[in-house]
Amino acid sequence: MHHLQLTRSIAIRPSLLPTPSNSVHPSHVRTFASSAKSSGPSPDLPIQPVSWGRDKIAHFTSSQTQSYKTKLYNAKIKDKLHKGDYDSSLSLYYQMLDENISPNATTFCSVFQACSLSSDLNNLRLLHNDILRLRLDSDVSVLFGLMLAYAECGRTDLAHQVLENMAHRDVVSWTFLIRQSIQNRRFHLAIWVFGEMILAGAIPDEVTLVSVLSAISRSDHLLKQGREVHGYIIRRGLEANSILIGSLVNMYAKLGKLALADRMSHGNRGNVVVWTTMIGGSLKAGDATGAIRNFLELMNSGNQPTEKTISCTLRAVSLLGSSRIGSQMHGQVIKRGLKADKFVMSSLLDMYAKSGVGSSVCRKLFDEMPQRDVVCWTALISAHGRTGEGAAALRAFDDMIQAGVCPDSVTFTSMLQSCCSSGMLAEGLRYFDSMIKHHKIKPREAHYACLMDLIAKGGRLEEAYKIVQSLDMRNDGRVWEVLLRACKVHGDVGLGELAARRLLEIEPENPTRCYQLLSDIYAAVGRSEKSKNLRSLAK
């Protein structure tokens, strides 16, 4: 990407602060005064404005104008940033300075992001110089933006300097930086800031430690750092703190260390949050039986499950597909008066859809729900699809659109599965095309797998070829690969050659996969020489 070669620094510019004018006409002062006297003080105007005199009134007016102009430029900069036009974002910033309009913290947070996204270290250094001269280096949000930008540009040494020069190096400031890192999903950065905090001699409080444990729990590769923080907590004598124990249990459970999480949770089983964390951890590890076992232990302990606890357990039941346990959980939902909770009801509906009890039960439950989000609609579509009611699934999808609910990636997976189970080839292909064209959802592996089943299942390859040719997805190489694989299943050489030719036109830089598939088709029908030649090309 072309970067702006801007070498001007704020050091050689005129003052960026607004200069009040002395050109206010006396009549304006008299009008202002009489208006205030007749109508009383306005909450939007300063008290006793007449006592200000011309200079102060002019300064006030100039300041208001400056503030408006700054906000206007900030909006323009942010708009360019969201559109991915990083150079224009920076151009607007420098234009702002040329017009003597003062940037603020919001301005810098945006242009820092523009630099980090375009790896523009040159302009980032100039911006660093600007915040020092404008004395904005005491604003922690500005410092975080600068530090994050340096780190994103691969200059952790400069990010370290920002931390070292931070004016207020108290626990609140350090914790703010850690939490901002988490909010921006920069979990490794949060751990790094925590380490710098310890090296600086600052003593983290409970909020800091909970935050850093949260950061560790959100990444699958930070177990070592998690153990180190755990050791620090023990050295500080905080191992009895119930809030920190809950955070440690959550961390170990989410990192898949269920034995450690279980060991940590002993002695704190009176805390329903700990129980819920153990259920969620078992669920993430794919241990649905363990999740249900934890729920039963929770019930036997005399604790009351929360909405989140029941929702997690219902997801575990849906993985097992047990209608008996599902009915018992439904009883718990009714007993605890949770039929109005949309998260619980969504999980209950999804559980019934996956347990194979029949679409009529799901439809009845769906109709009783006070609120229906995309999860509820998707569960209903899935229930119809599992029982081979493809037409009903399509009607449910149309009803969802009419209700103003936008389908997501999972919804389209359910739709494609429904079409596949009912042999609705044309409808399935059109929904796949609509997903990309109208709903702007990028296909995932699950969608392509459904497409493969849809095309190969009925053997209607010629029909599939014609439909694909007529839709926007004709330019998607993966679609042609799916069709080519279906040709391999059915031994259709002619259509396989057409699909291979189209795949090579779209992805000429990656011919190996195409040659291998076509070679397999030739081998299956006894054309060993052609198969051998293509195999040699694929190497």
JSON list of C-alpha atoms in Angstrom, two decimals, residues 26-36:
[
{"chain": "A", "resi": 26, "resn": "PRO", "atom": "CA", "xyz": [-20.78, 46.03, 20.70]},
{"chain": "A", "resi": 27, "resn": "SER", "atom": "CA", "xyz": [-24.35, 45.60, 19.43]},
{"chain": "A", "resi": 28, "resn": "HIS", "atom": "CA", "xyz": [-23.91, 41.85, 19.66]},
{"chain": "A", "resi": 29, "resn": "VAL", "atom": "CA", "xyz": [-23.04, 42.20, 23.34]},
{"chain": "A", "resi": 30, "resn": "ARG", "atom": "CA", "xyz": [-26.12, 44.40, 23.98]},
{"chain": "A", "resi": 31, "resn": "THR", "atom": "CA", "xyz": [-28.41, 41.98, 22.14]},
{"chain": "A", "resi": 32, "resn": "PHE", "atom": "CA", "xyz": [-26.95, 39.06, 24.06]},
{"chain": "A", "resi": 33, "resn": "ALA", "atom": "CA", "xyz": [-27.39, 40.85, 27.36]},
{"chain": "A", "resi": 34, "resn": "SER", "atom": "CA", "xyz": [-30.98, 41.97, 26.72]},
{"chain": "A", "resi": 35, "resn": "SER", "atom": "CA", "xyz": [-31.95, 38.47, 25.57]},
{"chain": "A", "resi": 36, "resn": "ALA", "atom": "CA", "xyz": [-30.56, 36.92, 28.74]}
]
